[in-house]
Amino acid sequence: MTLHRIAPNFYKLTVPNDSFTTVITRIEALAPKRYALSVHAGVSLPHGSLKNTVDPGFAVTADLAVRLNQTFTAEALYGRHRFNGKASSPDVDVSQMSLGLKAFLNAGRVRPFITAGGGSYRFDPGSTDPGAHAGVGVEFNASLRLAFDAEYTGHTVFSGSTKTFFSSLQGGGRVRF
Protein backbone atom coordinates (compact mmCIF):
# COMPACT_ATOMS: atom_id res chain seq x y z
CA MET A 1 0.00 0.00 0.00
CA THR A 2 1.23 3.50 -0.83
CA LEU A 3 -0.21 6.80 0.28
CA HIS A 4 0.52 10.02 -1.63
CA ARG A 5 -0.59 13.43 -0.43
CA ILE A 6 -2.08 15.34 -3.37
CA ALA A 7 -3.15 18.50 -1.51
CA PRO A 8 -4.11 19.44 2.06
CA ASN A 9 -6.75 16.92 3.16
CA PHE A 10 -6.56 15.01 -0.18
CA TYR A 11 -4.68 11.72 -0.54
CA LYS A 12 -4.23 9.04 -3.20
CA LEU A 13 -4.21 5.52 -1.80
CA THR A 14 -2.80 2.72 -3.95
CA VAL A 15 -3.60 -0.87 -2.97
CA PRO A 16 -2.10 -3.82 -4.92
CA ASN A 17 -4.45 -6.18 -6.77
CA ASP A 18 -5.86 -9.06 -4.69
CA SER A 19 -5.11 -7.08 -1.54
CA PHE A 20 -7.00 -4.91 0.89
CA THR A 21 -6.44 -2.18 3.45
CA THR A 22 -8.45 -0.45 6.14
CA VAL A 23 -9.02 3.29 5.91
CA ILE A 24 -10.32 5.22 8.89
CA THR A 25 -11.67 8.71 8.23
CA ARG A 26 -12.56 11.45 10.64
CA ILE A 27 -15.14 14.11 9.88
CA GLU A 28 -15.16 17.28 11.94
CA ALA A 29 -18.39 19.27 12.05
CA LEU A 30 -18.08 22.96 11.20
CA ALA A 31 -20.14 25.28 13.36
CA PRO A 32 -21.64 28.49 11.96
CA LYS A 33 -19.78 31.68 12.82
CA ARG A 34 -20.95 33.52 15.93
CA TYR A 35 -21.40 37.07 14.55
CA ALA A 36 -23.28 38.33 11.50
CA LEU A 37 -24.09 41.53 9.64
CA SER A 38 -27.22 41.78 7.53
CA VAL A 39 -29.04 44.25 5.31
CA HIS A 40 -32.71 43.98 4.34
CA ALA A 41 -34.95 46.08 2.10
CA GLY A 42 -38.62 46.04 1.22
CA VAL A 43 -41.88 47.84 1.82
CA SER A 44 -43.31 49.61 4.90
CA LEU A 45 -47.08 49.32 5.32
CA PRO A 46 -49.08 51.80 7.48
CA HIS A 47 -51.94 50.52 9.65
CA GLY A 48 -54.63 52.10 11.82
CA SER A 49 -54.81 55.90 11.87
CA LEU A 50 -51.39 56.19 10.19
CA LYS A 51 -52.97 54.64 7.08
CA ASN A 52 -55.29 57.68 6.80
CA THR A 53 -52.40 60.11 6.22
CA VAL A 54 -49.67 58.11 4.45
CA ASP A 55 -49.26 55.45 1.76
CA PRO A 56 -46.88 52.48 1.84
CA GLY A 57 -43.23 53.28 1.33
CA PHE A 58 -39.69 51.94 1.37
CA ALA A 59 -38.01 50.10 4.27
CA VAL A 60 -34.36 49.26 4.88
CA THR A 61 -32.89 47.61 7.99
CA ALA A 62 -29.34 46.69 9.01
CA ASP A 63 -28.39 44.60 11.99
CA LEU A 64 -25.49 43.14 13.92
CA ALA A 65 -26.34 39.71 15.31
CA VAL A 66 -24.71 37.47 17.91
CA ARG A 67 -25.53 33.76 17.83
CA LEU A 68 -26.22 32.70 21.41
CA ASN A 69 -26.78 29.01 20.61
CA GLN A 70 -28.37 26.87 17.87
CA THR A 71 -31.82 28.32 18.60
CA PHE A 72 -31.39 31.95 19.74
CA THR A 73 -29.73 35.00 18.21
CA ALA A 74 -29.56 38.50 19.75
CA GLU A 75 -29.73 41.47 17.36
CA ALA A 76 -29.05 45.20 17.40
CA LEU A 77 -31.11 46.78 14.59
CA TYR A 78 -31.25 50.12 12.80
CA GLY A 79 -34.15 50.62 10.41
CA ARG A 80 -35.51 53.38 8.19
CA HIS A 81 -39.14 53.37 7.11
CA ARG A 82 -40.34 55.98 4.61
CA PHE A 83 -44.05 56.57 4.14
CA ASN A 84 -45.33 58.73 1.28
CA GLY A 85 -47.78 61.41 2.41
CA LYS A 86 -51.32 61.43 1.03
CA ALA A 87 -52.68 64.63 -0.57
CA SER A 88 -51.42 67.55 1.58
CA SER A 89 -49.94 65.33 4.32
CA PRO A 90 -46.13 65.33 4.52
CA ASP A 91 -43.98 62.27 3.91
CA VAL A 92 -43.12 60.54 7.18
CA ASP A 93 -39.71 59.03 7.93
CA VAL A 94 -39.32 56.65 10.87
CA SER A 95 -35.89 55.75 12.25
CA GLN A 96 -35.85 52.67 14.43
CA MET A 97 -33.09 51.62 16.84
CA SER A 98 -33.89 48.47 18.76
CA LEU A 99 -32.65 45.27 20.33
CA GLY A 100 -34.27 41.96 19.53
CA LEU A 101 -34.17 38.23 20.04
CA LYS A 102 -34.67 35.78 17.17
CA ALA A 103 -35.69 32.15 17.80
CA PHE A 104 -35.15 29.60 15.04
CA LEU A 105 -37.74 26.84 15.00
CA ASN A 106 -35.48 24.12 13.54
CA ALA A 107 -31.95 23.40 12.39
CA GLY A 108 -30.93 22.88 8.79
CA ARG A 109 -30.65 24.78 5.56
CA VAL A 110 -34.16 26.31 5.60
CA ARG A 111 -34.97 27.74 9.03
CA PRO A 112 -38.28 29.39 9.96
CA PHE A 113 -38.01 31.88 12.83
CA ILE A 114 -39.90 34.26 15.09
CA THR A 115 -38.45 37.52 16.35
CA ALA A 116 -39.36 40.21 18.89
CA GLY A 117 -37.77 43.23 20.49
CA GLY A 118 -38.08 46.82 21.51
CA GLY A 119 -36.41 50.17 21.17
CA SER A 120 -36.74 53.77 20.08
CA TYR A 121 -38.72 55.06 17.08
CA ARG A 122 -38.10 58.61 15.79
CA PHE A 123 -40.78 60.13 13.54
CA ASP A 124 -39.84 62.98 11.17
CA PRO A 125 -41.91 65.09 11.43
CA GLY A 126 -42.86 64.15 14.95
CA SER A 127 -41.42 62.83 18.16
CA THR A 128 -39.22 60.01 19.45
CA ASP A 129 -41.11 57.31 21.32
CA PRO A 130 -40.60 53.78 22.63
CA GLY A 131 -41.87 50.90 20.57
CA ALA A 132 -41.84 47.16 20.04
CA HIS A 133 -41.66 44.82 17.09
CA ALA A 134 -42.50 41.18 16.44
CA GLY A 135 -42.20 39.15 13.28
CA VAL A 136 -41.97 35.86 11.46
CA GLY A 137 -39.69 34.80 8.65
CA VAL A 138 -37.62 32.14 6.99
CA GLU A 139 -33.85 31.97 6.51
CA PHE A 140 -32.08 30.01 3.76
CA ASN A 141 -28.48 29.11 4.58
CA ALA A 142 -26.52 29.14 1.32
CA SER A 143 -23.29 28.32 3.20
CA LEU A 144 -21.83 28.60 6.70
CA ARG A 145 -21.00 32.26 5.99
CA LEU A 146 -23.92 33.42 3.81
CA ALA A 147 -27.69 33.33 4.32
CA PHE A 148 -30.74 34.93 2.69
CA ASP A 149 -34.06 35.58 4.40
CA ALA A 150 -37.52 37.08 4.12
CA GLU A 151 -39.37 38.55 7.10
CA TYR A 152 -42.69 40.17 7.96
CA THR A 153 -42.49 42.44 11.04
CA GLY A 154 -45.21 44.35 12.89
CA HIS A 155 -44.25 47.53 14.75
CA THR A 156 -46.15 49.27 17.58
CA VAL A 157 -45.00 52.72 18.74
CA PHE A 158 -46.28 54.07 22.06
CA SER A 159 -46.87 57.85 21.76
CA GLY A 160 -48.33 58.88 25.10
CA SER A 161 -51.86 57.49 25.25
CA THR A 162 -51.95 56.55 21.54
CA LYS A 163 -50.31 53.75 19.59
CA THR A 164 -49.03 53.90 16.03
CA PHE A 165 -48.99 50.68 14.00
CA PHE A 166 -47.07 49.79 10.86
CA SER A 167 -45.43 46.72 9.40
CA SER A 168 -42.66 45.85 6.98
CA LEU A 169 -42.06 43.05 4.51
CA GLN A 170 -38.36 42.72 3.73
CA GLY A 171 -35.85 40.40 2.12
CA GLY A 172 -32.10 40.46 2.44
CA GLY A 173 -28.81 38.77 3.13
CA ARG A 174 -26.61 37.96 6.09
CA VAL A 175 -22.82 37.50 6.21
CA ARG A 176 -21.41 35.62 9.21
CA PHE A 177 -17.93 36.19 10.59
mmCIF file of C-alpha atoms in Angstrom:
data_model
loop_
_atom_site.group_PDB
_atom_site.id
_atom_site.type_symbol
_atom_site.label_atom_id
_atom_site.label_comp_id
_atom_site.label_asym_id
_atom_site.label_seq_id
_atom_site.Cartn_x
_atom_site.Cartn_y
_atom_site.Cartn_z
ATOM 1 C CA MET A 1 0.000 0.000 0.000
ATOM 2 C CA THR A 2 1.228 3.499 -0.834
ATOM 3 C CA LEU A 3 -0.205 6.797 0.276
ATOM 4 C CA HIS A 4 0.519 10.023 -1.631
ATOM 5 C CA ARG A 5 -0.585 13.431 -0.431
ATOM 6 C CA ILE A 6 -2.081 15.343 -3.367
ATOM 7 C CA ALA A 7 -3.152 18.497 -1.507
ATOM 8 C CA PRO A 8 -4.111 19.444 2.055
ATOM 9 C CA ASN A 9 -6.747 16.922 3.163
ATOM 10 C CA PHE A 10 -6.557 15.013 -0.184
ATOM 11 C CA TYR A 11 -4.679 11.722 -0.542
ATOM 12 C CA LYS A 12 -4.234 9.035 -3.197
ATOM 13 C CA LEU A 13 -4.211 5.517 -1.799
ATOM 14 C CA THR A 14 -2.797 2.721 -3.946
ATOM 15 C CA VAL A 15 -3.600 -0.869 -2.970
ATOM 16 C CA PRO A 16 -2.097 -3.816 -4.921
ATOM 17 C CA ASN A 17 -4.453 -6.182 -6.767
ATOM 18 C CA ASP A 18 -5.855 -9.056 -4.693
ATOM 19 C CA SER A 19 -5.105 -7.076 -1.537
ATOM 20 C CA PHE A 20 -6.998 -4.913 0.894
ATOM 21 C CA THR A 21 -6.440 -2.178 3.454
ATOM 22 C CA THR A 22 -8.446 -0.454 6.139
ATOM 23 C CA VAL A 23 -9.022 3.289 5.914
ATOM 24 C CA ILE A 24 -10.318 5.223 8.893
ATOM 25 C CA THR A 25 -11.671 8.711 8.226
ATOM 26 C CA ARG A 26 -12.559 11.450 10.636
ATOM 27 C CA ILE A 27 -15.137 14.107 9.876
ATOM 28 C CA GLU A 28 -15.161 17.283 11.945
ATOM 29 C CA ALA A 29 -18.386 19.274 12.050
ATOM 30 C CA LEU A 30 -18.080 22.955 11.204
ATOM 31 C CA ALA A 31 -20.139 25.279 13.361
ATOM 32 C CA PRO A 32 -21.641 28.489 11.963
ATOM 33 C CA LYS A 33 -19.780 31.678 12.819
ATOM 34 C CA ARG A 34 -20.951 33.517 15.930
ATOM 35 C CA TYR A 35 -21.398 37.068 14.551
ATOM 36 C CA ALA A 36 -23.283 38.327 11.502
ATOM 37 C CA LEU A 37 -24.091 41.534 9.640
ATOM 38 C CA SER A 38 -27.218 41.780 7.529
ATOM 39 C CA VAL A 39 -29.039 44.249 5.305
ATOM 40 C CA HIS A 40 -32.714 43.980 4.339
ATOM 41 C CA ALA A 41 -34.947 46.077 2.101
ATOM 42 C CA GLY A 42 -38.616 46.042 1.222
ATOM 43 C CA VAL A 43 -41.882 47.840 1.817
ATOM 44 C CA SER A 44 -43.311 49.612 4.896
ATOM 45 C CA LEU A 45 -47.081 49.325 5.323
ATOM 46 C CA PRO A 46 -49.075 51.804 7.476
ATOM 47 C CA HIS A 47 -51.941 50.522 9.647
ATOM 48 C CA GLY A 48 -54.634 52.101 11.823
ATOM 49 C CA SER A 49 -54.810 55.902 11.870
ATOM 50 C CA LEU A 50 -51.394 56.190 10.188
ATOM 51 C CA LYS A 51 -52.973 54.639 7.080
ATOM 52 C CA ASN A 52 -55.291 57.683 6.800
ATOM 53 C CA THR A 53 -52.401 60.113 6.222
ATOM 54 C CA VAL A 54 -49.674 58.107 4.450
ATOM 55 C CA ASP A 55 -49.260 55.452 1.765
ATOM 56 C CA PRO A 56 -46.877 52.475 1.837
ATOM 57 C CA GLY A 57 -43.228 53.284 1.333
ATOM 58 C CA PHE A 58 -39.690 51.941 1.374
ATOM 59 C CA ALA A 59 -38.012 50.101 4.265
ATOM 60 C CA VAL A 60 -34.357 49.259 4.883
ATOM 61 C CA THR A 61 -32.887 47.613 7.990
ATOM 62 C CA ALA A 62 -29.337 46.691 9.007
ATOM 63 C CA ASP A 63 -28.389 44.602 11.994
ATOM 64 C CA LEU A 64 -25.493 43.137 13.924
ATOM 65 C CA ALA A 65 -26.342 39.709 15.311
ATOM 66 C CA VAL A 66 -24.706 37.474 17.912
ATOM 67 C CA ARG A 67 -25.525 33.760 17.825
ATOM 68 C CA LEU A 68 -26.224 32.697 21.412
ATOM 69 C CA ASN A 69 -26.781 29.007 20.608
ATOM 70 C CA GLN A 70 -28.367 26.873 17.872
ATOM 71 C CA THR A 71 -31.825 28.320 18.601
ATOM 72 C CA PHE A 72 -31.394 31.948 19.740
ATOM 73 C CA THR A 73 -29.728 35.003 18.210
ATOM 74 C CA ALA A 74 -29.557 38.497 19.754
ATOM 75 C CA GLU A 75 -29.734 41.465 17.356
ATOM 76 C CA ALA A 76 -29.047 45.201 17.400
ATOM 77 C CA LEU A 77 -31.108 46.782 14.593
ATOM 78 C CA TYR A 78 -31.251 50.117 12.803
ATOM 79 C CA GLY A 79 -34.152 50.617 10.408
ATOM 80 C CA ARG A 80 -35.507 53.380 8.186
ATOM 81 C CA HIS A 81 -39.141 53.367 7.105
ATOM 82 C CA ARG A 82 -40.345 55.978 4.607
ATOM 83 C CA PHE A 83 -44.051 56.569 4.140
ATOM 84 C CA ASN A 84 -45.328 58.729 1.278
ATOM 85 C CA GLY A 85 -47.777 61.415 2.412
ATOM 86 C CA LYS A 86 -51.324 61.430 1.025
ATOM 87 C CA ALA A 87 -52.677 64.632 -0.567
ATOM 88 C CA SER A 88 -51.423 67.549 1.580
ATOM 89 C CA SER A 89 -49.944 65.326 4.318
ATOM 90 C CA PRO A 90 -46.131 65.332 4.515
ATOM 91 C CA ASP A 91 -43.977 62.268 3.905
ATOM 92 C CA VAL A 92 -43.120 60.535 7.182
ATOM 93 C CA ASP A 93 -39.706 59.028 7.925
ATOM 94 C CA VAL A 94 -39.325 56.650 10.866
ATOM 95 C CA SER A 95 -35.887 55.755 12.247
ATOM 96 C CA GLN A 96 -35.850 52.673 14.434
ATOM 97 C CA MET A 97 -33.089 51.618 16.842
ATOM 98 C CA SER A 98 -33.888 48.467 18.756
ATOM 99 C CA LEU A 99 -32.652 45.272 20.331
ATOM 100 C CA GLY A 100 -34.275 41.959 19.526
ATOM 101 C CA LEU A 101 -34.171 38.230 20.035
ATOM 102 C CA LYS A 102 -34.671 35.781 17.171
ATOM 103 C CA ALA A 103 -35.689 32.153 17.803
ATOM 104 C CA PHE A 104 -35.147 29.597 15.036
ATOM 105 C CA LEU A 105 -37.739 26.837 14.998
ATOM 106 C CA ASN A 106 -35.483 24.123 13.545
ATOM 107 C CA ALA A 107 -31.946 23.397 12.390
ATOM 108 C CA GLY A 108 -30.932 22.885 8.790
ATOM 109 C CA ARG A 109 -30.649 24.776 5.561
ATOM 110 C CA VAL A 110 -34.155 26.312 5.603
ATOM 111 C CA ARG A 111 -34.970 27.740 9.033
ATOM 112 C CA PRO A 112 -38.282 29.393 9.961
ATOM 113 C CA PHE A 113 -38.010 31.882 12.826
ATOM 114 C CA ILE A 114 -39.900 34.257 15.088
ATOM 115 C CA THR A 115 -38.454 37.522 16.352
ATOM 116 C CA ALA A 116 -39.362 40.205 18.890
ATOM 117 C CA GLY A 117 -37.767 43.230 20.491
ATOM 118 C CA GLY A 118 -38.084 46.823 21.514
ATOM 119 C CA GLY A 119 -36.407 50.167 21.166
ATOM 120 C CA SER A 120 -36.743 53.766 20.085
ATOM 121 C CA TYR A 121 -38.716 55.059 17.079
ATOM 122 C CA ARG A 122 -38.105 58.610 15.795
ATOM 123 C CA PHE A 123 -40.782 60.133 13.545
ATOM 124 C CA ASP A 124 -39.838 62.980 11.168
ATOM 125 C CA PRO A 125 -41.910 65.094 11.425
ATOM 126 C CA GLY A 126 -42.862 64.153 14.948
ATOM 127 C CA SER A 127 -41.416 62.831 18.156
ATOM 128 C CA THR A 128 -39.221 60.011 19.449
ATOM 129 C CA ASP A 129 -41.113 57.312 21.324
ATOM 130 C CA PRO A 130 -40.597 53.779 22.631
ATOM 131 C CA GLY A 131 -41.869 50.895 20.574
ATOM 132 C CA ALA A 132 -41.843 47.161 20.045
ATOM 133 C CA HIS A 133 -41.660 44.825 17.091
ATOM 134 C CA ALA A 134 -42.505 41.177 16.440
ATOM 135 C CA GLY A 135 -42.203 39.147 13.285
ATOM 136 C CA VAL A 136 -41.965 35.858 11.459
ATOM 137 C CA GLY A 137 -39.694 34.799 8.652
ATOM 138 C CA VAL A 138 -37.621 32.142 6.986
ATOM 139 C CA GLU A 139 -33.849 31.973 6.514
ATOM 140 C CA PHE A 140 -32.084 30.012 3.762
ATOM 141 C CA ASN A 141 -28.477 29.108 4.579
ATOM 142 C CA ALA A 142 -26.524 29.142 1.316
ATOM 143 C CA SER A 143 -23.291 28.321 3.204
ATOM 144 C CA LEU A 144 -21.827 28.599 6.696
ATOM 145 C CA ARG A 145 -21.005 32.259 5.989
ATOM 146 C CA LEU A 146 -23.916 33.421 3.809
ATOM 147 C CA ALA A 147 -27.695 33.326 4.318
ATOM 148 C CA PHE A 148 -30.744 34.925 2.690
ATOM 149 C CA ASP A 149 -34.055 35.585 4.396
ATOM 150 C CA ALA A 150 -37.519 37.076 4.120
ATOM 151 C CA GLU A 151 -39.366 38.550 7.098
ATOM 152 C CA TYR A 152 -42.694 40.174 7.961
ATOM 153 C CA THR A 153 -42.490 42.444 11.038
ATOM 154 C CA GLY A 154 -45.210 44.347 12.886
ATOM 155 C CA HIS A 155 -44.252 47.533 14.754
ATOM 156 C CA THR A 156 -46.146 49.269 17.578
ATOM 157 C CA VAL A 157 -44.996 52.716 18.736
ATOM 158 C CA PHE A 158 -46.282 54.072 22.063
ATOM 159 C CA SER A 159 -46.870 57.847 21.757
ATOM 160 C CA GLY A 160 -48.335 58.881 25.096
ATOM 161 C CA SER A 161 -51.864 57.488 25.252
ATOM 162 C CA THR A 162 -51.945 56.547 21.540
ATOM 163 C CA LYS A 163 -50.313 53.755 19.590
ATOM 164 C CA THR A 164 -49.031 53.896 16.026
ATOM 165 C CA PHE A 165 -48.988 50.681 13.998
ATOM 166 C CA PHE A 166 -47.070 49.787 10.860
ATOM 167 C CA SER A 167 -45.432 46.718 9.403
ATOM 168 C CA SER A 168 -42.665 45.850 6.983
ATOM 169 C CA LEU A 169 -42.063 43.052 4.507
ATOM 170 C CA GLN A 170 -38.361 42.720 3.725
ATOM 171 C CA GLY A 171 -35.847 40.403 2.123
ATOM 172 C CA GLY A 172 -32.096 40.460 2.439
ATOM 173 C CA GLY A 173 -28.812 38.769 3.132
ATOM 174 C CA ARG A 174 -26.612 37.959 6.093
ATOM 175 C CA VAL A 175 -22.817 37.500 6.212
ATOM 176 C CA ARG A 176 -21.407 35.616 9.208
ATOM 177 C CA PHE A 177 -17.934 36.190 10.590
#
